[in-house]
CSV table of C-alpha atoms and ligand atoms in Angstrom, one decimal:
chain,number,residue,atom,x,y,z
A,22,MET,CA,-18.2,-2.2,12.9
A,23,GLN,CA,-16.0,-4.7,11.3
A,24,VAL,CA,-16.2,-7.1,8.4
A,25,PRO,CA,-15.2,-10.9,8.6
A,26,LYS,CA,-11.5,-11.6,8.9
A,27,ASN,CA,-11.3,-13.4,5.5
A,28,PHE,CA,-12.9,-10.4,3.7
A,29,LEU,CA,-11.1,-9.7,0.4
A,30,TRP,CA,-10.0,-6.0,0.7
A,31,GLY,CA,-8.1,-4.9,-2.3
A,32,GLY,CA,-8.2,-2.5,-5.3
A,33,ALA,CA,-9.1,-2.8,-9.0
A,34,ILE,CA,-7.8,-1.8,-12.4
A,35,ALA,CA,-8.2,-3.0,-16.0
A,36,ALA,CA,-5.4,-4.1,-18.3
A,37,HIS,CA,-6.1,-1.6,-21.1
A,38,GLN,CA,-6.3,1.4,-18.7
A,39,ALA,CA,-3.0,0.6,-16.9
A,40,GLU,CA,-0.6,-1.6,-18.8
A,41,GLY,CA,0.2,0.5,-21.9
A,42,ALA,CA,2.9,-1.4,-23.9
A,43,TYR,CA,0.1,-1.7,-26.5
A,44,ASN,CA,2.4,-3.2,-29.2
A,45,VAL,CA,4.9,-5.0,-27.0
A,46,ASP,CA,5.7,-8.7,-27.0
A,47,GLY,CA,3.3,-9.5,-29.8
A,48,LYS,CA,0.2,-7.7,-28.5
A,49,GLY,CA,-2.4,-6.9,-31.2
A,50,LEU,CA,-4.5,-3.8,-31.3
A,51,SER,CA,-7.6,-3.7,-29.1
A,52,VAL,CA,-10.7,-1.6,-29.2
A,53,ALA,CA,-9.1,0.6,-26.5
A,54,ASP,CA,-6.2,1.3,-28.8
A,55,VAL,CA,-8.3,3.2,-31.4
A,56,MET,CA,-10.0,5.6,-28.9
A,57,THR,CA,-8.9,9.1,-28.5
A,58,ALA,CA,-9.0,11.2,-25.3
A,59,ALA,CA,-12.0,13.5,-24.5
A,60,GLY,CA,-12.8,16.1,-21.9
A,61,ASN,CA,-15.2,16.0,-18.9
A,62,PHE,CA,-18.4,16.0,-20.9
A,63,ASP,CA,-17.6,14.9,-24.5
A,64,GLU,CA,-17.2,11.4,-25.9
A,65,ARG,CA,-14.0,9.7,-26.9
A,66,ARG,CA,-13.8,9.3,-30.7
A,67,ILE,CA,-13.3,5.9,-32.2
A,68,THR,CA,-10.9,6.2,-35.2
A,69,ASP,CA,-10.7,3.8,-38.1
A,70,GLY,CA,-7.6,2.0,-37.0
A,71,VAL,CA,-4.6,3.9,-35.4
A,72,LYS,CA,-4.1,7.2,-37.2
A,73,THR,CA,-1.0,9.4,-37.1
A,74,GLY,CA,-1.5,12.7,-35.5
A,75,GLU,CA,-4.1,11.4,-33.0
A,76,PHE,CA,-3.4,10.8,-29.3
A,77,TYR,CA,-4.4,7.4,-27.9
A,78,PRO,CA,-3.9,7.5,-24.1
A,79,ASN,CA,-4.2,3.7,-23.6
A,80,HIS,CA,-1.1,3.1,-25.8
A,81,GLU,CA,1.1,4.0,-22.8
A,82,GLY,CA,-1.5,3.8,-20.0
A,83,VAL,CA,0.5,4.2,-16.8
A,84,ASP,CA,3.2,1.7,-18.0
A,85,PHE,CA,1.9,-1.0,-15.5
A,86,TYR,CA,3.3,-3.6,-18.0
A,87,HIS,CA,6.8,-2.7,-17.0
A,88,GLN,CA,6.2,-1.1,-13.5
A,89,TYR,CA,4.0,-3.8,-12.0
A,90,PRO,CA,6.6,-5.1,-9.5
A,91,GLY,CA,6.8,-1.7,-7.8
A,92,ASP,CA,3.0,-1.3,-8.0
A,93,VAL,CA,2.2,-4.6,-6.5
A,94,LYS,CA,4.7,-3.9,-3.7
A,95,LEU,CA,2.7,-0.7,-3.0
A,96,PHE,CA,-0.5,-2.7,-3.0
A,97,ALA,CA,1.0,-5.1,-0.5
A,98,GLU,CA,2.1,-2.1,1.6
A,99,MET,CA,-1.6,-1.0,1.8
A,100,GLY,CA,-2.4,-4.5,3.0
A,101,PHE,CA,-4.3,-5.7,-0.1
A,102,LYS,CA,-5.7,-9.3,0.3
A,103,CYS,CA,-6.7,-9.3,-3.4
A,104,PHE,CA,-6.1,-7.4,-6.6
A,105,ARG,CA,-8.5,-7.2,-9.4
A,106,THR,CA,-7.2,-6.7,-13.0
A,107,SER,CA,-8.1,-8.1,-16.4
A,108,ILE,CA,-6.3,-10.1,-19.0
A,109,ALA,CA,-5.9,-8.2,-22.3
A,110,TRP,CA,-7.3,-10.6,-24.8
A,111,SER,CA,-5.1,-9.1,-27.6
A,112,ARG,CA,-1.9,-10.1,-25.7
A,113,ILE,CA,-3.0,-13.7,-25.8
A,114,PHE,CA,-4.7,-13.8,-29.2
A,115,PRO,CA,-3.4,-10.6,-31.0
A,116,GLN,CA,-6.0,-10.8,-33.8
A,117,GLY,CA,-8.5,-12.8,-31.8
A,118,ASP,CA,-8.9,-15.6,-34.3
A,119,GLU,CA,-5.5,-17.4,-34.4
A,120,ASP,CA,-5.2,-21.1,-33.7
A,121,GLU,CA,-2.4,-20.7,-31.2
A,122,PRO,CA,-2.0,-18.3,-28.3
A,123,ASN,CA,0.9,-15.9,-28.0
A,124,GLU,CA,3.3,-17.3,-25.4
A,125,ALA,CA,4.9,-13.9,-24.6
A,126,GLY,CA,1.5,-12.5,-23.6
A,127,LEU,CA,0.8,-15.5,-21.4
A,128,LYS,CA,4.1,-15.2,-19.7
A,129,PHE,CA,3.4,-11.6,-18.7
A,130,TYR,CA,0.4,-12.7,-16.7
A,131,ASP,CA,2.3,-15.6,-15.1
A,132,ARG,CA,4.8,-13.0,-13.9
A,133,LEU,CA,2.1,-10.6,-12.7
A,134,PHE,CA,0.2,-13.3,-10.8
A,135,ASP,CA,3.4,-14.7,-9.3
A,136,GLU,CA,4.2,-11.2,-8.1
A,137,CYS,CA,0.9,-11.0,-6.4
A,138,HIS,CA,1.3,-14.3,-4.6
A,139,LYS,CA,4.7,-13.2,-3.3
A,140,TYR,CA,2.6,-11.0,-1.0
A,141,ASN,CA,-0.3,-13.3,-0.5
A,142,ILE,CA,-2.5,-11.2,-2.7
A,143,GLU,CA,-5.2,-13.2,-4.5
A,144,PRO,CA,-5.7,-12.1,-8.2
A,145,VAL,CA,-9.3,-11.4,-9.2
A,146,VAL,CA,-9.4,-11.6,-12.9
A,147,THR,CA,-11.8,-10.2,-15.5
A,148,LEU,CA,-11.7,-12.0,-18.8
A,149,SER,CA,-13.2,-9.2,-20.9
A,150,HIS,CA,-12.8,-5.6,-19.7
A,151,PHE,CA,-13.4,-3.3,-22.6
A,152,GLU,CA,-10.5,-4.6,-24.6
A,153,MET,CA,-11.3,-7.1,-27.4
A,154,PRO,CA,-8.9,-7.5,-30.3
A,155,TYR,CA,-9.7,-4.8,-32.9
A,156,HIS,CA,-9.4,-7.3,-35.7
A,157,LEU,CA,-12.5,-9.0,-34.4
A,158,VAL,CA,-14.3,-5.7,-35.0
A,159,THR,CA,-13.1,-5.1,-38.5
A,160,GLU,CA,-13.5,-8.7,-39.6
A,161,TYR,CA,-16.7,-9.9,-37.8
A,162,GLY,CA,-18.4,-6.8,-36.4
A,163,GLY,CA,-17.5,-7.8,-32.8
A,164,PHE,CA,-20.1,-9.7,-30.8
A,165,ARG,CA,-22.7,-9.3,-33.6
A,166,SER,CA,-21.1,-12.5,-34.8
A,167,ARG,CA,-21.3,-16.0,-33.3
A,168,LYS,CA,-17.7,-16.5,-34.5
A,169,VAL,CA,-16.7,-14.0,-31.8
A,170,LEU,CA,-18.6,-15.9,-29.2
A,171,ASP,CA,-16.5,-18.9,-30.1
A,172,ALA,CA,-13.3,-16.9,-30.2
A,173,PHE,CA,-13.9,-15.5,-26.7
A,174,VAL,CA,-14.7,-19.0,-25.3
A,175,LYS,CA,-11.4,-20.3,-26.8
A,176,PHE,CA,-9.4,-17.4,-25.3
A,177,ALA,CA,-11.1,-17.9,-21.9
A,178,LYS,CA,-10.4,-21.6,-21.9
A,179,VAL,CA,-6.7,-21.0,-22.7
A,180,VAL,CA,-6.2,-18.6,-19.8
A,181,ILE,CA,-8.4,-20.4,-17.3
A,182,ASP,CA,-6.5,-23.6,-18.0
A,183,ARG,CA,-3.1,-21.9,-17.8
A,184,TYR,CA,-3.7,-19.9,-14.6
A,185,GLN,CA,-6.1,-22.2,-12.7
A,186,HIS,CA,-3.5,-22.7,-9.9
A,187,LYS,CA,-2.8,-19.0,-9.7
A,188,VAL,CA,-6.2,-17.5,-10.1
A,189,LYS,CA,-9.3,-18.7,-8.1
A,190,TYR,CA,-11.6,-15.7,-8.7
A,191,TRP,CA,-12.8,-15.0,-12.2
A,192,LEU,CA,-15.3,-12.6,-13.8
A,193,THR,CA,-16.5,-13.0,-17.3
A,194,PHE,CA,-17.6,-9.7,-18.9
A,195,ASN,CA,-17.0,-6.4,-17.1
A,196,GLU,CA,-20.2,-4.3,-16.7
A,197,ILE,CA,-22.0,-6.4,-19.2
A,198,ASN,CA,-25.1,-4.3,-18.6
A,199,ASN,CA,-23.5,-1.0,-19.5
A,200,GLN,CA,-24.8,-1.6,-23.0
A,201,THR,CA,-28.4,-1.1,-21.8
A,202,ASN,CA,-27.3,2.4,-22.9
A,203,TYR,CA,-27.4,1.2,-26.5
A,204,ASP,CA,-27.7,4.6,-28.1
A,205,ARG,CA,-24.3,5.7,-26.8
A,206,ALA,CA,-21.7,4.6,-29.4
A,207,PHE,CA,-19.0,4.3,-26.7
A,208,THR,CA,-20.7,1.6,-24.7
A,209,LEU,CA,-21.5,-0.8,-27.5
A,210,PHE,CA,-18.0,-0.4,-28.8
A,211,THR,CA,-16.2,-0.9,-25.5
A,212,ASN,CA,-18.5,-3.7,-24.3
A,213,SER,CA,-19.0,-5.6,-27.5
A,214,GLY,CA,-16.8,-4.2,-30.3
A,215,VAL,CA,-20.0,-3.3,-32.0
A,216,GLN,CA,-20.6,-0.2,-34.2
A,217,VAL,CA,-24.2,0.5,-35.2
A,218,HIS,CA,-24.8,1.5,-38.9
A,219,GLU,CA,-27.2,4.1,-40.2
A,220,GLY,CA,-30.7,2.6,-40.4
A,221,GLU,CA,-30.1,-0.2,-37.9
A,222,ASN,CA,-32.0,-0.6,-34.7
A,223,ALA,CA,-29.3,-0.2,-32.0
A,224,GLU,CA,-31.5,-1.9,-29.3
A,225,ALA,CA,-31.9,-5.0,-31.4
A,226,VAL,CA,-28.2,-5.1,-32.2
A,227,MET,CA,-27.4,-4.8,-28.5
A,228,TYR,CA,-29.8,-7.7,-27.6
A,229,GLN,CA,-28.0,-9.9,-30.2
A,230,ALA,CA,-24.5,-9.1,-29.0
A,231,ALA,CA,-25.5,-9.4,-25.3
A,232,HIS,CA,-27.1,-12.8,-26.0
A,233,TYR,CA,-23.9,-14.1,-27.5
A,234,GLU,CA,-22.1,-12.8,-24.5
A,235,VAL,CA,-24.3,-14.4,-21.9
A,236,VAL,CA,-24.0,-17.7,-23.8
A,237,ALA,CA,-20.2,-17.3,-24.0
A,238,SER,CA,-20.2,-16.5,-20.2
A,239,ALA,CA,-22.2,-19.6,-19.5
A,240,GLN,CA,-19.9,-21.8,-21.6
A,241,VAL,CA,-16.9,-20.4,-19.8
A,242,VAL,CA,-18.5,-21.0,-16.4
A,243,ALA,CA,-19.3,-24.6,-17.3
A,244,PHE,CA,-15.8,-25.2,-18.6
A,245,ALA,CA,-14.2,-23.8,-15.4
A,246,HIS,CA,-16.4,-25.9,-13.1
A,247,GLN,CA,-15.6,-29.1,-15.0
A,248,LEU,CA,-11.8,-28.2,-15.2
A,249,ASN,CA,-11.3,-27.4,-11.5
A,250,PRO,CA,-14.0,-27.3,-8.8
A,251,ASP,CA,-11.9,-24.8,-6.8
A,252,LEU,CA,-12.5,-22.0,-9.3
A,253,LEU,CA,-15.2,-19.4,-8.7
A,254,VAL,CA,-16.6,-17.6,-11.7
A,255,GLY,CA,-18.7,-14.5,-11.4
A,256,ALA,CA,-20.8,-12.2,-13.5
A,257,MET,CA,-20.1,-8.5,-13.3
A,258,VAL,CA,-22.7,-5.7,-13.7
A,259,ALA,CA,-22.7,-2.0,-13.2
A,260,PHE,CA,-25.1,-1.4,-10.4
A,261,SER,CA,-26.6,2.0,-10.8
A,262,PRO,CA,-30.1,1.5,-9.2
A,263,VAL,CA,-32.8,3.4,-11.1
A,264,TYR,CA,-35.1,5.1,-8.6
A,265,PRO,CA,-38.6,6.4,-9.6
A,266,ALA,CA,-38.5,10.3,-9.6
A,267,THR,CA,-41.8,10.4,-7.7
A,268,ASP,CA,-44.4,8.1,-6.1
A,269,LYS,CA,-46.6,8.5,-9.2
A,270,PRO,CA,-47.4,5.0,-10.3
A,271,ASP,CA,-46.3,5.7,-13.9
A,272,ASP,CA,-42.9,6.7,-12.6
A,273,VAL,CA,-42.7,3.5,-10.5
A,274,LEU,CA,-43.5,1.3,-13.5
A,275,LYS,CA,-41.0,3.2,-15.6
A,276,ALA,CA,-38.3,2.6,-12.9
A,277,GLN,CA,-39.3,-1.1,-12.6
A,278,ARG,CA,-38.8,-1.6,-16.3
A,279,ALA,CA,-35.5,0.3,-16.1
A,280,MET,CA,-34.3,-2.1,-13.4
A,281,GLN,CA,-35.4,-5.1,-15.5
A,282,ALA,CA,-33.7,-3.7,-18.6
A,283,ARG,CA,-30.4,-3.1,-16.6
A,284,PHE,CA,-30.4,-6.5,-14.8
A,285,TRP,CA,-31.7,-9.1,-17.2
A,286,PHE,CA,-28.1,-9.8,-17.9
A,287,SER,CA,-27.4,-10.9,-14.4
A,288,ASP,CA,-30.8,-12.6,-14.2
A,289,VAL,CA,-29.7,-14.8,-17.1
A,290,GLN,CA,-26.2,-15.4,-15.7
A,291,VAL,CA,-27.4,-16.2,-12.2
A,292,GLU,CA,-30.6,-18.1,-13.0
A,293,GLY,CA,-29.6,-19.7,-16.3
A,294,ARG,CA,-32.7,-18.5,-18.1
A,295,TYR,CA,-34.2,-15.4,-19.6
A,296,PRO,CA,-36.6,-13.5,-17.4
A,297,SER,CA,-40.2,-13.8,-18.6
A,298,TRP,CA,-40.7,-10.3,-19.8
A,299,LEU,CA,-37.8,-10.1,-22.1
A,300,ARG,CA,-38.6,-12.7,-24.8
A,301,LYS,CA,-42.1,-11.2,-24.9
A,302,TYR,CA,-40.7,-7.7,-25.2
A,303,GLN,CA,-38.2,-8.8,-28.0
A,304,ALA,CA,-41.1,-10.5,-29.8
A,305,ALA,CA,-43.4,-7.4,-29.5
A,306,LYS,CA,-40.6,-5.2,-30.8
A,307,LYS,CA,-40.1,-7.7,-33.7
A,308,PHE,CA,-36.4,-8.0,-33.1
A,309,ASP,CA,-35.0,-10.7,-35.3
A,310,LEU,CA,-32.6,-12.5,-33.0
A,311,ASP,CA,-30.5,-15.6,-33.3
A,312,ILE,CA,-31.3,-17.4,-30.0
A,313,THR,CA,-31.2,-21.2,-30.4
A,314,ASP,CA,-32.4,-24.0,-28.2
A,315,GLU,CA,-28.8,-25.1,-27.7
A,316,ASP,CA,-28.0,-21.6,-26.5
A,317,LEU,CA,-30.8,-21.8,-23.9
A,318,ALA,CA,-29.5,-25.2,-22.8
A,319,SER,CA,-26.0,-23.7,-22.4
A,320,LEU,CA,-27.3,-20.9,-20.2
A,321,LYS,CA,-28.7,-23.5,-17.8
A,322,LYS,CA,-25.4,-25.3,-17.6
A,323,GLY,CA,-23.3,-22.3,-16.8
A,324,ARG,CA,-24.7,-20.4,-13.8
A,325,VAL,CA,-22.2,-18.1,-12.0
A,326,ASP,CA,-20.9,-18.7,-8.5
A,327,TYR,CA,-21.1,-15.2,-7.3
A,328,LEU,CA,-22.0,-11.7,-8.6
A,329,GLY,CA,-19.4,-9.0,-8.9
A,330,PHE,CA,-20.6,-5.4,-9.4
A,331,SER,CA,-19.4,-1.9,-9.7
A,332,TYR,CA,-21.1,0.9,-7.7
A,333,TYR,CA,-20.5,4.5,-8.4
A,334,MET,CA,-23.8,6.3,-8.5
A,335,SER,CA,-27.5,6.0,-8.6
A,336,PHE,CA,-29.9,7.0,-11.4
A,337,ALA,CA,-33.5,8.2,-11.4
A,338,THR,CA,-36.2,8.1,-14.1
A,339,ALA,CA,-39.7,9.5,-14.8
A,340,ALA,CA,-42.4,8.6,-17.2
A,341,LYS,CA,-42.8,11.1,-20.0
A,342,PRO,CA,-46.2,13.0,-19.8
A,343,ASP,CA,-47.3,11.9,-23.3
A,344,GLU,CA,-46.0,8.4,-23.0
A,345,ASP,CA,-48.4,5.4,-23.2
A,346,ASP,CA,-45.7,2.7,-23.1
A,347,TYR,CA,-44.1,2.8,-19.7
A,348,TYR,CA,-42.6,-0.5,-20.4
A,349,SER,CA,-39.8,0.6,-22.6
A,350,TYR,CA,-36.6,2.2,-21.4
A,351,ASN,CA,-33.9,4.1,-23.3
A,352,GLU,CA,-31.1,5.0,-20.9
A,353,ALA,CA,-29.8,7.8,-23.2
A,354,LYS,CA,-33.1,9.6,-22.9
A,355,ASP,CA,-35.0,8.5,-19.9
A,356,LEU,CA,-32.9,9.5,-16.9
A,357,VAL,CA,-33.6,12.6,-14.8
A,358,THR,CA,-31.5,14.4,-12.2
A,359,ASN,CA,-32.0,13.3,-8.6
A,360,LYS,CA,-32.1,16.6,-6.6
A,361,PHE,CA,-31.5,14.8,-3.3
A,362,VAL,CA,-27.9,13.7,-4.0
A,363,PRO,CA,-24.8,15.7,-5.0
A,364,GLN,CA,-22.8,15.2,-8.2
A,365,SER,CA,-19.1,14.6,-8.9
A,366,ASP,CA,-17.2,17.0,-11.1
A,367,TRP,CA,-18.1,14.6,-14.0
A,368,GLY,CA,-21.9,14.8,-13.1
A,369,TRP,CA,-22.0,11.3,-11.4
A,370,GLN,CA,-24.7,11.3,-8.7
A,371,VAL,CA,-23.0,10.4,-5.4
A,372,ASP,CA,-25.3,8.3,-3.2
A,373,PRO,CA,-23.7,6.1,-0.5
A,374,LYS,CA,-27.0,4.8,0.7
A,375,GLY,CA,-27.6,3.5,-2.8
A,376,LEU,CA,-24.8,0.9,-2.1
A,377,ARG,CA,-26.8,-0.5,0.9
A,378,TYR,CA,-29.8,-0.6,-1.4
A,379,ALA,CA,-27.8,-2.3,-4.1
A,380,LEU,CA,-26.5,-5.0,-1.8
A,381,ASN,CA,-30.0,-5.7,-0.4
A,382,TRP,CA,-31.6,-5.7,-3.8
A,383,MET,CA,-29.2,-8.2,-5.2
A,384,ASN,CA,-29.2,-10.3,-2.1
A,385,ASP,CA,-33.0,-10.6,-2.3
A,386,ARG,CA,-33.0,-11.3,-6.0
A,387,TYR,CA,-30.0,-13.6,-6.4
A,388,HIS,CA,-29.2,-15.3,-3.1
A,389,LEU,CA,-25.5,-15.5,-4.1
A,390,PRO,CA,-22.3,-14.0,-2.5
A,391,LEU,CA,-21.7,-10.5,-3.8
A,392,PHE,CA,-18.4,-8.9,-4.5
A,393,ILE,CA,-18.0,-5.1,-4.8
A,394,VAL,CA,-15.4,-5.1,-7.5
A,395,GLU,CA,-15.5,-1.3,-8.2
A,396,ASN,CA,-16.4,1.8,-6.2
A,397,GLY,CA,-14.7,5.2,-6.2
A,398,ILE,CA,-14.8,8.8,-7.3
A,399,GLY,CA,-13.0,10.4,-10.2
A,400,ALA,CA,-11.5,13.7,-9.1
A,401,ILE,CA,-8.8,16.2,-10.0
A,402,ASP,CA,-6.0,15.8,-7.5
A,403,GLN,CA,-3.5,18.5,-6.5
A,404,MET,CA,0.1,17.4,-6.2
A,405,GLU,CA,1.8,19.6,-3.5
A,406,ALA,CA,5.4,20.7,-3.6
A,407,ASN,CA,6.4,18.0,-1.1
A,408,HIS,CA,4.7,15.3,-3.3
A,409,GLN,CA,1.8,14.9,-1.0
A,410,VAL,CA,-1.8,14.6,-2.3
A,411,HIS,CA,-4.5,15.6,0.2
A,412,ASP,CA,-7.4,13.7,-1.3
A,413,ASN,CA,-9.8,14.0,1.6
A,414,TYR,CA,-12.8,14.1,-0.8
A,415,ARG,CA,-11.8,10.6,-2.0
A,416,ILE,CA,-11.4,9.4,1.6
A,417,LYS,CA,-14.9,10.8,2.4
A,418,TYR,CA,-16.5,9.1,-0.6
A,419,LEU,CA,-15.0,5.7,0.3
A,420,ARG,CA,-15.7,6.1,4.0
A,421,ASP,CA,-19.4,6.9,3.4
A,422,HIS,CA,-19.7,3.9,1.1
A,423,ILE,CA,-17.8,1.5,3.3
A,424,LYS,CA,-20.1,2.5,6.2
A,425,GLN,CA,-23.2,1.5,4.1
A,426,MET,CA,-21.5,-1.8,3.1
A,427,GLU,CA,-20.8,-2.6,6.7
A,428,LEU,CA,-24.5,-1.9,7.6
A,429,ALA,CA,-25.5,-4.3,4.8
A,430,ILE,CA,-23.1,-7.0,6.1
A,431,ASN,CA,-23.8,-6.6,9.8
A,432,ASP,CA,-27.4,-5.4,10.1
A,433,ASP,CA,-28.9,-6.9,6.9
A,434,GLY,CA,-26.9,-10.1,6.8
A,435,VAL,CA,-25.8,-9.7,3.2
A,436,ASP,CA,-22.9,-12.0,2.1
A,437,VAL,CA,-20.2,-9.7,0.8
A,438,MET,CA,-17.0,-11.4,-0.3
A,439,GLY,CA,-14.8,-8.4,-0.7
A,440,TYR,CA,-14.3,-4.8,-1.7
A,441,THR,CA,-11.9,-3.6,-4.4
A,442,PRO,CA,-12.2,0.2,-4.9
A,443,TRP,CA,-11.6,1.7,-8.3
A,444,SER,CA,-8.8,2.2,-8.6
A,445,ALA,CA,-5.8,0.7,-6.9
A,446,ILE,CA,-3.6,3.3,-8.7
A,447,ASP,CA,-4.3,6.2,-11.1
A,448,ILE,CA,-5.0,5.0,-14.6
A,449,VAL,CA,-6.6,6.2,-17.9
A,450,SER,CA,-10.3,6.9,-17.5
A,451,ALA,CA,-12.4,4.5,-19.5
A,452,SER,CA,-15.1,6.9,-20.6
A,453,THR,CA,-13.0,10.1,-21.2
A,454,GLY,CA,-9.4,8.8,-21.7
A,455,GLN,CA,-8.3,11.4,-19.2
A,456,LEU,CA,-5.5,10.8,-16.7
A,457,SER,CA,-6.8,13.8,-14.7
A,458,LYS,CA,-10.0,11.9,-13.8
A,459,ARG,CA,-8.1,10.2,-11.0
A,460,TYR,CA,-9.4,7.4,-8.8
A,461,GLY,CA,-6.2,5.9,-7.3
A,462,PHE,CA,-4.7,5.6,-3.9
A,463,ILE,CA,-1.4,6.0,-5.7
A,464,TYR,CA,-0.7,9.1,-7.7
A,465,VAL,CA,1.0,8.7,-11.1
A,466,ASP,CA,2.8,11.6,-12.5
A,467,ARG,CA,1.2,11.6,-16.0
A,468,ASN,CA,-0.9,14.3,-17.6
A,469,ASP,CA,-3.8,14.2,-20.1
A,470,ASP,CA,-1.5,15.0,-23.0
A,471,GLY,CA,0.8,12.0,-22.1
A,472,SER,CA,3.6,14.1,-20.5
A,473,GLY,CA,5.0,13.3,-17.0
A,474,SER,CA,7.6,11.1,-15.4
A,475,LEU,CA,5.2,8.2,-14.6
A,476,LYS,CA,6.6,8.2,-11.0
A,477,ARG,CA,4.3,6.9,-8.3
A,478,TYR,CA,3.4,8.7,-5.0
A,479,ARG,CA,1.3,7.7,-2.1
A,480,LYS,CA,-1.8,9.9,-1.6
A,481,ASP,CA,-3.4,10.6,1.8
A,482,SER,CA,-6.0,8.0,0.9
A,483,PHE,CA,-3.2,5.3,0.7
A,484,TYR,CA,-2.5,5.6,4.4
A,485,TRP,CA,-6.2,5.9,5.2
A,486,TYR,CA,-7.0,2.7,3.4
A,487,GLN,CA,-4.1,0.9,4.9
A,488,LYS,CA,-5.6,1.6,8.3
A,489,VAL,CA,-9.1,0.5,7.2
A,490,ILE,CA,-7.7,-2.8,6.0
A,491,SER,CA,-5.6,-3.4,9.1
A,492,THR,CA,-8.6,-2.8,11.4
A,493,HIS,CA,-11.0,-5.0,9.3
A,494,GLY,CA,-13.0,-1.9,8.5
A,495,GLU,CA,-13.4,-0.6,12.0
A,496,ASP,CA,-11.3,2.5,11.8
A,497,LEU,CA,-12.7,4.6,9.0
A,498,GLY,CA,-11.2,7.9,10.3
A,499,ASP,CA,-13.2,11.0,11.1
A,500,ASP,CA,-15.4,13.2,8.9
A,501,SER,CA,-14.3,16.3,10.8
A,502,ASP,CA,-11.0,16.7,8.9
A,503,ASP,CA,-12.7,16.4,5.5
A,504,THR,CA,-13.4,19.3,3.3
A,505,THR,CA,-16.2,19.0,0.8
A,506,ARG,CA,-15.5,19.9,-2.8
B,25,P53,P1,-14.4,6.2,-15.9
B,25,P53,C1,-20.0,4.0,-17.0
B,25,P53,C2,-20.7,4.0,-15.8
B,25,P53,C3,-20.2,3.4,-14.7
B,25,P53,C4,-19.0,2.8,-14.8
B,25,P53,O1,-15.2,5.1,-15.1
B,25,P53,C5,-18.2,2.8,-15.9
B,25,P53,C6,-18.7,3.4,-17.1
B,25,P53,C7,-18.0,3.4,-18.3
B,25,P53,O2,-17.0,4.4,-18.3
B,25,P53,O3,-17.0,2.1,-16.1
B,25,P53,C8,-16.4,1.5,-15.0
B,25,P53,O4,-13.1,5.7,-16.0
B,25,P53,C9,-15.4,0.6,-15.7
B,25,P53,C10,-14.0,1.0,-15.5
B,25,P53,C11,-14.0,2.5,-15.4
B,25,P53,C12,-14.7,2.9,-14.2
B,25,P53,O5,-16.0,2.4,-14.1
B,25,P53,O6,-15.1,6.3,-17.1
B,25,P53,O7,-15.6,-0.8,-15.3
B,25,P53,O8,-13.3,0.5,-16.6
B,25,P53,O9,-12.7,3.1,-15.5
B,25,P53,C13,-14.7,4.4,-14.0
B,25,P53,O10,-14.5,7.4,-15.0
């Protein structure tokens, strides 16, 4: 099976996980700069500013800020047609609320996008990928505040205007729906710069921040369309489908609400209005939300052109035996283990068929082109003495998922624009801050404690992916040489 010839094969990263250079050329601190490193199953700590004696892995990342010419050359060698990254907001507006942007920060992305175009690689750019200026957190409480909505729109207008002739594909908020998991401090902080205080209702706080974000997203879409009709602006959600644990109707209802709770974000961004259940739900819960008529009008005027999504795993949920309200969903408490699928070393449920399900589900619901902007597996790689990395488990994961994508394209007729696995190159893990949770086709010699030469090496998956791209997805290799972990 093949994919269309104009298919956007590529790879993805995010600025804060790769660039490092956290205080270079006028960059301000971002939320990622105050997060420590964790292990496989504990949370990163959020410190009160940058503290001496703490280790912040994003401060150096993998030095993409300085090494991007060599890295983009390696992407070109793999045959990338596109490259997804993000713009670090705090390079452009170091504090977030200045009047004028930082020209040195803007120049960096000019250089990066020019480098991509040297090899005919289309940049795919996320405006907000877990990296808002930290000053907006301390001064305004992040996206709790309408001021931050305005600050984001201002930032987005500056960069879309500046790069409109270099960047055609834009995404507004990365994995905007991660914050469905509102009880996990990490997600609200990384998505929205929000910290929940004692006695507050985290769910209500999330709905307020997310409302300002969907409004901001719509304003940005409307701006881009009016500026330059060639631009395509997408939403971006984390697509972990939530399956019912059994065929018990209570479980099915629970899973339906879980899907509604995870995908109202894209419902709004695609359809330009809130889904019917949500305002009822918010009213029933007595959430006191600032949602104005002007906001609702903005939503209508800024519908996205396509839907980007990440796909790593599937979830499952079951109704609790004593529960009378199946129509509420708390992601931190309501998920169960799916015994039919294996797990990664970090407990992520590996489910390639879930990708075909995802593509069909979104195609049925949204009738828009879909872009798989993240898919991959975090694993510990072994660097051999000859600098080879035999990452056949990564090849197997990607092959199994690409097969399902190709079935969705060819047998189900789903319109898929492209595929950018996470990650183009090894970078700092978002959730754990580890370097050892590796996703890349390119190995970076850097360890969890920050030691290492930062040298780059091609993994086995590099050569494998090169062949996949050059054969338009036909030659996916052979399972027989894969070992399972
Ligand atoms: P890491 C949670 C669930 C699914 C995807 O994740 C997630 C997260 C948040 O960690 O994040 C996305 O590095 C995200 C990337 C991230 C990647 O998945 O935690 O968009 O920034 O690196 C992989 O293993």
